[in-house]
Tab-separated table of C-alpha atoms in Angstrom:
chain	number	residue	atom	x	y	z
A	1	MET	CA	-183.524	113.738	-97.263
A	2	GLY	CA	-184.426	116.849	-99.533
A	3	ASN	CA	-188.298	115.651	-100.142
A	4	PRO	CA	-188.845	113.136	-98.031
A	5	LYS	CA	-192.257	112.377	-99.745
A	6	ALA	CA	-190.857	112.267	-103.054
A	7	PHE	CA	-191.774	108.816	-103.031
A	8	LEU	CA	-195.574	109.501	-102.890
A	9	SER	CA	-195.592	111.772	-106.317
A	10	VAL	CA	-192.696	110.647	-108.025
A	11	PRO	CA	-193.257	107.227	-110.329
A	12	ARG	CA	-190.705	104.554	-110.404
A	13	GLN	CA	-188.908	105.523	-113.988
A	14	GLU	CA	-186.651	102.720	-115.522
A	15	ALA	CA	-184.039	104.114	-118.322
A	16	GLY	CA	-185.583	101.025	-119.821
A	17	TYR	CA	-184.021	99.475	-123.189
A	18	ARG	CA	-183.305	100.460	-126.834
A	19	PRO	CA	-185.942	99.170	-129.030
A	20	VAL	CA	-185.496	95.450	-129.941
A	21	HIS	CA	-184.978	95.909	-133.981
A	22	GLU	CA	-182.647	98.329	-133.413
A	23	ARG	CA	-180.335	96.582	-130.698
A	24	ILE	CA	-180.426	93.065	-132.105
A	25	ALA	CA	-178.431	94.505	-135.149
A	26	ASP	CA	-175.340	95.783	-133.313
A	27	PHE	CA	-173.591	94.461	-129.896
A	28	SER	CA	-173.715	98.182	-128.260
A	29	GLU	CA	-174.624	98.152	-124.411
A	30	VAL	CA	-178.927	97.583	-124.687
A	31	GLU	CA	-179.736	99.835	-121.871
A	32	GLN	CA	-180.547	103.545	-122.044
A	33	THR	CA	-180.449	106.829	-119.484
A	34	LEU	CA	-182.391	109.196	-118.201
A	35	ASN	CA	-181.680	112.736	-118.557
A	36	THR	CA	-180.044	114.457	-115.504
A	37	SER	CA	-183.189	116.329	-113.899
A	38	ASP	CA	-185.220	112.620	-114.625
A	39	ARG	CA	-182.120	110.728	-112.544
A	40	LYS	CA	-182.244	113.369	-109.525
A	41	LEU	CA	-186.236	113.185	-109.353
A	42	GLN	CA	-185.656	109.130	-109.412
A	43	ALA	CA	-183.021	109.662	-106.230
A	44	SER	CA	-185.499	111.657	-104.840
A	45	ARG	CA	-187.475	108.853	-103.891
A	46	CYS	CA	-185.198	107.323	-101.277
A	47	MET	CA	-187.237	107.720	-98.144
A	48	ASP	CA	-184.425	107.487	-96.024
A	49	CYS	CA	-185.528	104.625	-94.143
A	50	GLY	CA	-185.047	103.908	-90.438
A	51	VAL	CA	-183.196	100.552	-90.960
A	52	PRO	CA	-181.843	100.705	-94.773
A	53	PHE	CA	-182.803	96.825	-95.694
A	54	CYS	CA	-180.699	98.263	-99.009
A	55	HIS	CA	-177.438	98.623	-97.065
A	56	TRP	CA	-178.286	95.533	-95.593
A	57	ALA	CA	-178.751	93.438	-98.687
A	58	CYS	CA	-176.020	94.404	-100.677
A	59	PRO	CA	-172.740	92.711	-100.086
A	60	LEU	CA	-170.230	95.988	-100.580
A	61	GLY	CA	-172.391	97.694	-98.070
A	62	ASN	CA	-173.398	100.463	-100.036
A	63	ARG	CA	-175.037	103.457	-98.483
A	64	PRO	CA	-177.904	104.265	-101.045
A	65	PRO	CA	-179.847	106.790	-98.850
A	66	GLU	CA	-176.544	108.868	-98.498
A	67	PHE	CA	-175.591	109.000	-102.156
A	68	GLN	CA	-178.843	109.493	-103.029
A	69	ASP	CA	-179.239	112.253	-101.277
A	70	ALA	CA	-176.864	114.172	-102.485
A	71	MET	CA	-177.458	113.060	-105.899
A	72	TYR	CA	-180.751	114.544	-105.582
A	73	LYS	CA	-179.258	117.462	-103.834
A	74	GLY	CA	-176.860	118.244	-107.549
A	75	LYS	CA	-173.874	117.480	-105.058
A	76	TRP	CA	-172.266	115.020	-107.307
A	77	GLU	CA	-168.748	114.886	-105.935
A	78	THR	CA	-170.286	113.956	-102.801
A	79	ALA	CA	-172.246	111.295	-104.498
A	80	TYR	CA	-169.473	109.496	-106.093
A	81	LYS	CA	-167.003	109.879	-102.751
A	82	ILE	CA	-169.524	108.283	-100.658
A	83	LEU	CA	-170.300	105.547	-103.242
A	84	SER	CA	-166.495	104.751	-103.872
A	85	ARG	CA	-166.127	104.228	-100.201
A	86	THR	CA	-167.533	101.080	-100.172
A	87	ASN	CA	-167.433	100.430	-103.788
A	88	ASP	CA	-164.380	100.223	-106.271
A	89	PHE	CA	-165.790	100.130	-109.385
A	90	PRO	CA	-169.254	101.226	-109.520
A	91	GLU	CA	-169.234	101.622	-113.324
A	92	PHE	CA	-169.273	97.609	-113.440
A	93	THR	CA	-171.995	97.033	-110.870
A	94	GLY	CA	-174.220	99.777	-111.880
A	95	ARG	CA	-174.449	97.996	-115.185
A	96	ILE	CA	-174.455	94.401	-114.642
A	97	CYS	CA	-175.580	93.900	-110.959
A	98	PRO	CA	-179.117	92.373	-110.514
A	99	ALA	CA	-179.500	94.892	-107.534
A	100	LEU	CA	-179.888	93.031	-104.660
A	101	CYS	CA	-180.542	96.590	-102.748
A	102	GLU	CA	-183.581	97.128	-105.111
A	103	LYS	CA	-185.289	94.031	-104.112
A	104	SER	CA	-184.602	94.805	-100.582
A	105	CYS	CA	-185.834	98.211	-100.785
A	106	VAL	CA	-188.970	99.101	-98.653
A	107	LEU	CA	-191.018	100.688	-101.445
A	108	LYS	CA	-190.359	97.041	-103.195
A	109	LEU	CA	-192.098	95.801	-100.171
A	110	THR	CA	-195.083	98.617	-100.153
A	111	MET	CA	-196.011	99.536	-103.959
A	112	ASP	CA	-193.558	96.981	-105.536
A	113	ALA	CA	-191.850	100.004	-107.128
A	114	PRO	CA	-187.999	100.258	-105.314
A	115	VAL	CA	-185.997	102.899	-106.035
A	116	THR	CA	-183.827	103.117	-108.965
A	117	ILE	CA	-180.602	102.449	-107.118
A	118	ARG	CA	-178.849	100.502	-109.591
A	119	GLU	CA	-178.860	103.185	-112.452
A	120	ASP	CA	-178.494	106.169	-109.560
A	121	GLU	CA	-175.376	104.380	-109.125
A	122	ALA	CA	-174.251	104.475	-112.822
A	123	ALA	CA	-175.194	107.779	-113.273
A	124	VAL	CA	-173.253	108.884	-110.686
A	125	VAL	CA	-169.884	107.181	-111.475
A	126	GLU	CA	-170.528	108.457	-115.329
A	127	ALA	CA	-170.772	112.337	-113.705
A	128	ALA	CA	-167.737	111.091	-111.677
A	129	PHE	CA	-165.818	110.278	-115.489
A	130	ARG	CA	-167.310	113.394	-117.248
A	131	GLU	CA	-166.436	115.746	-114.591
A	132	GLY	CA	-163.152	114.635	-113.904
A	133	TYR	CA	-163.340	113.652	-110.110
A	134	ILE	CA	-161.675	110.622	-110.688
A	135	ARG	CA	-157.979	111.261	-111.070
A	136	PRO	CA	-155.253	109.273	-111.129
A	137	ARG	CA	-153.974	109.585	-107.250
A	138	ARG	CA	-150.125	108.680	-105.988
A	139	TYR	CA	-149.675	106.453	-102.604
A	140	GLU	CA	-146.911	106.374	-99.984
A	141	ARG	CA	-145.449	103.170	-100.686
A	142	ASN	CA	-144.424	101.099	-97.896
A	143	GLY	CA	-142.114	98.895	-99.796
A	144	LYS	CA	-143.685	95.660	-99.680
A	145	LYS	CA	-145.361	93.635	-102.864
A	146	VAL	CA	-147.997	91.915	-103.769
A	147	ALA	CA	-148.966	89.979	-106.310
A	148	VAL	CA	-152.673	89.175	-107.820
A	149	ILE	CA	-153.298	85.977	-109.878
A	150	GLY	CA	-156.115	87.192	-112.282
A	151	SER	CA	-158.035	90.274	-113.006
A	152	GLY	CA	-161.391	89.163	-112.759
A	153	PRO	CA	-163.830	91.486	-110.435
A	154	ALA	CA	-162.120	90.117	-107.467
A	155	GLY	CA	-158.592	90.680	-108.665
A	156	LEU	CA	-158.571	94.524	-109.510
A	157	ALA	CA	-160.794	94.801	-106.263
A	158	ALA	CA	-158.269	93.334	-104.473
A	159	ALA	CA	-155.315	95.142	-106.467
A	160	ASN	CA	-157.414	98.476	-105.930
A	161	GLN	CA	-156.995	98.669	-102.042
A	162	LEU	CA	-153.751	97.363	-101.538
A	163	ASN	CA	-152.167	99.481	-103.963
A	164	ARG	CA	-154.047	102.462	-101.876
A	165	ARG	CA	-152.533	100.500	-98.698
A	166	GLY	CA	-149.170	101.915	-100.454
A	167	TYR	CA	-148.396	98.149	-101.341
A	168	GLU	CA	-146.354	97.546	-105.062
A	169	VAL	CA	-149.353	95.700	-106.898
A	170	THR	CA	-148.620	93.189	-110.017
A	171	VAL	CA	-151.736	91.772	-111.548
A	172	PHE	CA	-150.909	88.095	-113.374
A	173	GLU	CA	-153.471	87.572	-116.024
A	174	LYS	CA	-153.241	84.505	-118.040
A	175	LEU	CA	-155.357	85.645	-120.915
A	176	GLU	CA	-154.381	88.942	-123.209
A	177	TYR	CA	-156.652	91.281	-122.024
A	178	VAL	CA	-157.051	92.212	-118.559
A	179	GLY	CA	-160.296	91.789	-117.028
A	180	GLY	CA	-161.118	88.323	-116.585
A	181	LEU	CA	-164.982	87.979	-116.492
A	182	LEU	CA	-165.591	91.258	-117.238
A	183	ARG	CA	-163.802	91.302	-120.760
A	184	PHE	CA	-164.381	87.859	-121.608
A	185	GLY	CA	-167.709	86.406	-120.100
A	186	ILE	CA	-170.354	89.150	-120.192
A	187	PRO	CA	-171.546	90.810	-123.275
A	188	ASN	CA	-170.488	94.093	-124.823
A	189	PHE	CA	-174.472	94.746	-125.171
A	190	LYS	CA	-174.360	94.559	-120.990
A	191	LEU	CA	-171.450	95.824	-120.371
A	192	SER	CA	-169.154	98.061	-122.944
A	193	LYS	CA	-165.409	97.043	-122.877
A	194	SER	CA	-164.071	100.751	-123.173
A	195	VAL	CA	-165.956	100.818	-119.652
A	196	ILE	CA	-163.266	98.944	-118.110
A	197	ASP	CA	-160.419	100.279	-120.109
A	198	ARG	CA	-161.107	103.550	-118.657
A	199	ARG	CA	-160.975	102.346	-115.206
A	200	ILE	CA	-157.158	99.923	-115.595
A	201	ALA	CA	-156.072	103.002	-117.664
A	202	VAL	CA	-156.356	105.025	-113.937
A	203	MET	CA	-154.825	102.139	-112.170
A	204	GLU	CA	-151.823	101.833	-114.145
A	205	ALA	CA	-151.465	105.609	-113.675
A	206	GLU	CA	-151.666	104.972	-109.911
A	207	GLY	CA	-149.290	102.375	-109.927
A	208	ILE	CA	-150.471	99.357	-110.423
A	209	VAL	CA	-148.768	97.064	-112.987
A	210	PHE	CA	-150.634	94.683	-115.611
A	211	LYS	CA	-148.926	91.414	-116.719
A	212	VAL	CA	-151.110	89.700	-119.578
A	213	ASN	CA	-150.383	86.378	-121.312
A	214	ALA	CA	-149.110	85.491	-118.033
A	215	ASP	CA	-150.167	81.550	-116.984
A	216	ILE	CA	-149.349	81.308	-113.488
A	217	ASP	CA	-149.396	77.935	-111.447
A	218	VAL	CA	-150.735	78.879	-108.220
A	219	SER	CA	-148.794	75.790	-106.770
A	220	ARG	CA	-145.359	77.624	-108.342
A	221	LEU	CA	-146.053	80.906	-107.597
A	222	PRO	CA	-143.945	83.992	-108.555
A	223	GLU	CA	-141.085	84.628	-106.499
A	224	GLY	CA	-140.385	88.405	-104.719
A	225	PHE	CA	-143.880	88.952	-102.955
A	226	SER	CA	-144.576	89.304	-99.809
A	227	ALA	CA	-147.875	88.012	-100.109
A	228	TYR	CA	-150.354	86.905	-102.656
A	229	CYS	CA	-154.183	86.600	-103.860
A	230	ILE	CA	-155.423	84.010	-105.871
A	231	CYS	CA	-158.141	85.035	-107.888
A	232	THR	CA	-158.683	82.706	-111.023
A	233	GLY	CA	-162.528	82.481	-110.880
A	234	THR	CA	-164.240	79.291	-111.484
A	235	PRO	CA	-162.595	78.263	-115.121
A	236	GLN	CA	-164.300	74.860	-115.112
A	237	ALA	CA	-167.504	74.832	-116.340
A	238	ARG	CA	-170.233	71.663	-115.928
A	239	ASP	CA	-170.474	69.160	-118.728
A	240	LEU	CA	-173.389	67.339	-120.009
A	241	ASP	CA	-171.817	63.841	-119.972
A	242	ILE	CA	-174.386	61.918	-122.228
A	243	PRO	CA	-174.258	60.080	-125.750
A	244	GLY	CA	-173.207	62.345	-128.057
A	245	ARG	CA	-171.145	64.857	-126.554
A	246	GLU	CA	-168.784	64.005	-128.989
A	247	LEU	CA	-170.240	65.666	-131.917
A	248	LYS	CA	-169.430	68.848	-133.419
A	249	GLY	CA	-171.602	71.953	-133.129
A	250	ILE	CA	-171.611	71.377	-128.968
A	251	HIS	CA	-169.934	74.139	-126.808
A	252	PHE	CA	-169.366	75.614	-123.805
A	253	ALA	CA	-170.958	79.201	-123.197
A	254	MET	CA	-168.253	80.779	-122.523
A	255	GLU	CA	-166.375	79.354	-125.251
A	256	MET	CA	-168.873	80.922	-127.444
A	257	LEU	CA	-169.145	84.233	-125.481
A	258	ALA	CA	-165.320	84.954	-125.237
A	259	GLN	CA	-164.732	84.297	-128.732
A	260	GLN	CA	-167.384	86.493	-129.708
A	261	ASN	CA	-166.047	89.683	-127.289
A	262	ARG	CA	-162.696	88.419	-129.198
A	263	VAL	CA	-164.205	89.435	-132.182
A	264	LEU	CA	-165.589	92.613	-130.992
A	265	ALA	CA	-161.931	93.512	-129.973
A	266	GLY	CA	-160.978	92.757	-133.670
A	267	GLN	CA	-159.353	89.414	-133.359
A	268	THR	CA	-159.896	87.126	-136.283
A	269	PHE	CA	-161.085	83.424	-136.500
A	270	ALA	CA	-160.469	80.655	-138.769
A	271	LYS	CA	-163.653	79.385	-140.530
A	272	GLU	CA	-163.533	75.927	-138.722
A	273	GLU	CA	-162.648	77.653	-135.025
A	274	ARG	CA	-165.563	80.440	-135.486
A	275	ILE	CA	-168.507	79.434	-133.054
A	276	THR	CA	-171.864	81.138	-134.720
A	277	ALA	CA	-175.342	81.044	-134.699
A	278	LYS	CA	-175.815	82.626	-138.247
A	279	GLY	CA	-178.698	80.578	-139.848
A	280	LYS	CA	-178.960	77.899	-136.965
A	281	HIS	CA	-181.246	76.338	-134.394
A	282	VAL	CA	-179.778	76.840	-131.274
A	283	LEU	CA	-180.608	75.242	-128.022
A	284	VAL	CA	-178.974	76.926	-124.347
A	285	ILE	CA	-179.019	74.352	-121.835
A	286	GLY	CA	-179.210	76.600	-118.716
A	287	GLY	CA	-181.486	78.664	-117.386
A	288	GLY	CA	-179.230	81.450	-116.085
A	289	ASP	CA	-177.412	84.674	-116.695
A	290	THR	CA	-174.980	83.018	-118.738
A	291	GLY	CA	-177.579	81.270	-120.801
A	292	SER	CA	-179.335	84.728	-121.240
A	293	ASP	CA	-176.412	85.726	-122.462
A	294	CYS	CA	-176.193	83.414	-125.471
A	295	ILE	CA	-179.510	84.363	-126.440
A	296	GLY	CA	-178.612	87.971	-126.943
A	297	THR	CA	-175.774	86.956	-128.625
A	298	SER	CA	-177.185	84.188	-130.928
A	299	ASN	CA	-179.992	86.488	-131.772
A	300	ARG	CA	-177.497	89.232	-132.694
A	301	GLN	CA	-175.533	86.731	-134.510
A	302	GLN	CA	-178.536	85.969	-136.917
A	303	ALA	CA	-179.839	82.490	-135.259
A	304	LEU	CA	-182.722	81.297	-137.009
A	305	SER	CA	-184.243	80.297	-133.681
A	306	VAL	CA	-183.272	80.150	-129.939
A	307	THR	CA	-184.537	77.689	-127.696
A	308	GLN	CA	-183.588	77.719	-123.669
A	309	ILE	CA	-184.433	74.731	-121.741
A	310	GLU	CA	-183.866	74.466	-117.671
A	311	ILE	CA	-184.200	71.157	-115.741
A	312	MET	CA	-185.543	72.943	-113.005
A	313	PRO	CA	-189.213	74.076	-112.427
A	314	LYS	CA	-190.860	77.065	-113.694
A	315	PRO	CA	-190.056	79.726	-111.156
A	316	PRO	CA	-193.396	81.818	-109.231
A	317	VAL	CA	-194.195	84.827	-111.561
A	318	GLY	CA	-194.327	88.440	-109.562
A	319	CYS	CA	-193.805	87.070	-106.030
A	320	ASN	CA	-192.586	83.885	-104.523
A	321	PRO	CA	-193.936	83.083	-100.486
A	322	ALA	CA	-190.977	80.761	-100.034
A	323	THR	CA	-188.188	84.093	-100.319
A	324	PRO	CA	-189.892	86.892	-98.624
A	325	TRP	CA	-188.995	90.599	-98.642
A	326	PRO	CA	-186.838	92.041	-97.539
A	327	GLN	CA	-184.759	88.157	-99.215
A	328	TRP	CA	-183.840	88.360	-102.853
A	329	PRO	CA	-186.974	86.618	-104.628
A	330	LEU	CA	-186.750	83.688	-106.377
A	331	VAL	CA	-188.949	84.394	-109.116
A	332	LEU	CA	-189.373	84.102	-113.024
A	333	LYS	CA	-186.814	86.556	-114.672
A	334	THR	CA	-187.134	88.038	-118.128
A	335	SER	CA	-184.020	89.737	-119.129
A	336	SER	CA	-183.240	91.689	-122.163
A	337	SER	CA	-181.968	88.796	-124.279
A	338	HIS	CA	-185.455	87.050	-123.058
A	339	GLU	CA	-187.172	89.648	-125.128
A	340	GLU	CA	-185.542	89.846	-127.992
A	341	GLY	CA	-186.753	86.732	-128.897
A	342	CYS	CA	-186.726	82.965	-127.900
A	343	GLU	CA	-188.596	80.191	-126.757
A	344	ARG	CA	-188.258	78.704	-122.614
A	345	ARG	CA	-188.967	75.727	-121.191
A	346	TRP	CA	-188.641	73.997	-117.974
A	347	CYS	CA	-188.645	70.428	-116.348
A	348	LEU	CA	-186.920	69.116	-119.277
A	349	SER	CA	-183.415	66.554	-118.958
A	350	SER	CA	-181.205	66.143	-121.602
A	351	THR	CA	-180.941	62.590	-122.338
A	352	ARG	CA	-178.700	62.141	-125.905
A	353	PHE	CA	-177.127	64.631	-128.456
A	354	ILE	CA	-178.592	63.295	-132.144
A	355	GLY	CA	-176.212	63.675	-134.798
A	356	LYS	CA	-175.671	63.351	-138.578
A	357	ASN	CA	-172.575	63.174	-140.311
A	358	GLY	CA	-170.891	64.101	-137.005
A	359	CYS	CA	-172.603	67.056	-136.422
A	360	VAL	CA	-175.304	67.882	-133.624
A	361	CYS	CA	-178.462	68.021	-134.977
A	362	GLY	CA	-181.096	67.539	-131.844
A	363	VAL	CA	-181.192	66.711	-128.638
A	364	GLU	CA	-183.469	64.212	-126.832
A	365	VAL	CA	-184.688	65.818	-123.517
A	366	GLU	CA	-187.364	64.089	-121.035
A	367	GLU	CA	-189.743	65.734	-118.731
A	368	VAL	CA	-188.768	65.504	-115.368
A	369	GLU	CA	-191.074	66.352	-112.158
A	370	TRP	CA	-189.907	67.501	-108.909
A	371	ILE	CA	-190.771	65.685	-105.793
A	372	PRO	CA	-190.577	67.268	-102.297
A	373	SER	CA	-188.153	65.373	-99.900
A	374	PRO	CA	-190.269	64.034	-96.813
A	375	ASP	CA	-186.909	65.470	-94.932
A	376	GLY	CA	-187.809	68.585	-96.224
A	377	GLY	CA	-184.486	68.701	-98.205
A	378	ARG	CA	-183.691	69.309	-101.376
A	379	PRO	CA	-186.595	68.191	-104.066
A	380	VAL	CA	-186.213	64.586	-106.103
A	381	MET	CA	-186.342	64.399	-109.300
A	382	LYS	CA	-188.401	61.897	-111.293
A	383	PRO	CA	-188.176	61.283	-114.913
A	384	THR	CA	-192.297	60.860	-116.653
A	385	GLY	CA	-190.615	58.507	-119.495
A	386	LYS	CA	-192.365	61.593	-121.941
A	387	LYS	CA	-189.458	62.131	-124.355
A	388	GLU	CA	-189.346	64.427	-127.239
A	389	ILE	CA	-186.197	65.493	-129.687
A	390	LEU	CA	-185.245	69.528	-129.800
A	391	LYS	CA	-183.863	70.459	-133.425
A	392	ALA	CA	-180.756	71.714	-132.671
A	393	ASP	CA	-177.615	72.776	-135.014
A	394	LEU	CA	-175.792	74.535	-132.446
A	395	VAL	CA	-175.654	73.430	-128.467
A	396	LEU	CA	-174.444	75.267	-125.877
A	397	LEU	CA	-173.918	74.273	-122.404
A	398	ALA	CA	-174.744	76.789	-119.234
A	399	MET	CA	-175.085	74.902	-116.566
A	400	GLY	CA	-172.749	76.646	-114.215
A	401	PHE	CA	-169.457	76.282	-112.593
A	402	LEU	CA	-167.698	73.454	-110.558
A	403	LYS	CA	-166.292	75.455	-107.602
A	404	PRO	CA	-162.231	74.839	-107.853
A	405	ARG	CA	-160.208	72.964	-105.903
A	406	HIS	CA	-156.724	74.321	-104.421
A	407	PRO	CA	-153.829	73.307	-102.984
A	408	GLU	CA	-152.801	73.682	-99.246
A	409	PHE	CA	-151.209	77.348	-99.470
A	410	PRO	CA	-148.633	78.790	-97.170
A	411	GLU	CA	-149.861	81.765	-95.015
A	412	ASN	CA	-149.250	84.801	-97.290
A	413	VAL	CA	-151.629	83.028	-99.907
A	414	PHE	CA	-155.274	84.232	-99.380
A	415	VAL	CA	-157.833	83.052	-102.022
A	416	ALA	CA	-160.666	85.476	-103.323
A	417	GLY	CA	-164.193	85.780	-105.152
A	418	ASP	CA	-165.370	82.823	-107.240
A	419	ALA	CA	-162.155	80.903	-106.748
A	420	ALA	CA	-162.837	80.977	-102.985
A	421	THR	CA	-166.764	80.810	-102.860
A	422	GLY	CA	-167.620	79.172	-106.364
A	423	ALA	CA	-169.460	80.588	-108.993
A	424	SER	CA	-170.754	84.313	-107.497
A	425	LEU	CA	-171.919	87.690	-108.350
A	426	VAL	CA	-169.453	90.172	-109.883
A	427	VAL	CA	-170.676	92.810	-106.898
A	428	ARG	CA	-169.754	89.838	-104.246
A	429	CYS	CA	-166.326	89.242	-105.818
A	430	ILE	CA	-165.607	92.627	-105.772
A	431	ALA	CA	-166.519	92.181	-102.154
A	432	GLY	CA	-164.559	89.282	-101.750
A	433	GLY	CA	-161.079	90.916	-103.227
A	434	ARG	CA	-161.805	94.163	-100.944
A	435	GLN	CA	-161.810	91.482	-97.853
A	436	ALA	CA	-159.338	90.119	-98.963
A	437	ALA	CA	-156.810	93.093	-99.298
A	438	ALA	CA	-157.967	93.901	-95.603
A	439	ASP	CA	-156.796	90.342	-94.437
A	440	ILE	CA	-153.340	90.741	-96.354
A	441	ASP	CA	-152.801	94.214	-95.204
A	442	ALA	CA	-153.563	92.868	-91.453
A	443	TYR	CA	-151.441	89.921	-92.244
A	444	LEU	CA	-148.000	91.913	-93.133
A	445	SER	CA	-148.884	94.636	-90.856
A	446	ALA	CA	-148.263	92.237	-87.833
A	447	LYS	CA	-145.000	91.119	-89.728
């Protein structure tokens, strides 16, 4: 490393977010950036550990010590080449990945100040686009065609890797824009859709064909392809089947998030179709990232109040002995959306929706306890009988997604990403897409 002792003298510095009063007035990305000099200093904090646990923790097997060393020395093109060997889309992961690598950084263990790997990754790829290091390339074709069903992170990664191996790739997307979860599930304030469009333009220039509004039945795949990669994600959200579910004003989280992204893309909706939090008391049921995205979106839509409830107990603050380093720590997470204003509560189970004139106006919840299982398995939920009614004019269900079930596929059909594993992280979907591409290549090469 250029400065092996920098971690002793250079403190961790995050770029941080735009001021709350400013960012809740628009849907632009909330995260700021450091200048080049400060960013190089942050890269210098990497100690080039003998055993790089950051590399171990990354589903893609990224190599932070190598690309950050090049970055610190000002070799931005080299840094990008190192990063792009393992990651097809650093511009996505550099913005929205929870950074498993940082939680496994040795500096996280020793001083709770890991290297800013995620932000450094984003800086590298932005420099690559800015300086023209990323240019469309042409690849020698092998005469075989592969269809990718779904254009989320797994589908895009599979298509990109297959294209580079010489296959003619066609990506089928059932919706009107390419991007899947990236396009419709993640708010613009976390990932600007221009970032997706920029990458898709490169992929198209390299020969990949994208077909939108193409809803493919996976049991009747299009003819003319040597192999298929199913990357359809987890389209079925987990529902809440309790009395009053039929009331108006209760929506799946993705209905709201996808519609808001469409509005920002220029689409219009009739008043009765529009899902908006403006002037309403919003209740988000579910404590994960999707719930957090609902909070940020509701605040930008000028909600009167936002409350988020979770059936599980409140996670520990700071550290959790049950998930020691270098594991991913199960601790209380406060997102940029939480900072913008909401009430958070735990150990609450929803028992019924309350309505007035056919519209939801409240939710009855009951406090629950979690009793440790005698056999050491999953804790047992015990209702306490303590009930209350939470006011809510808009209820957003953000309780996760059901793992899809697939028919029995022929041997030339491969499944990747959330479609294979159930809902997971974007970084894991990219890794799954890359692996599927390698498997398809091995299968067709043996033919």
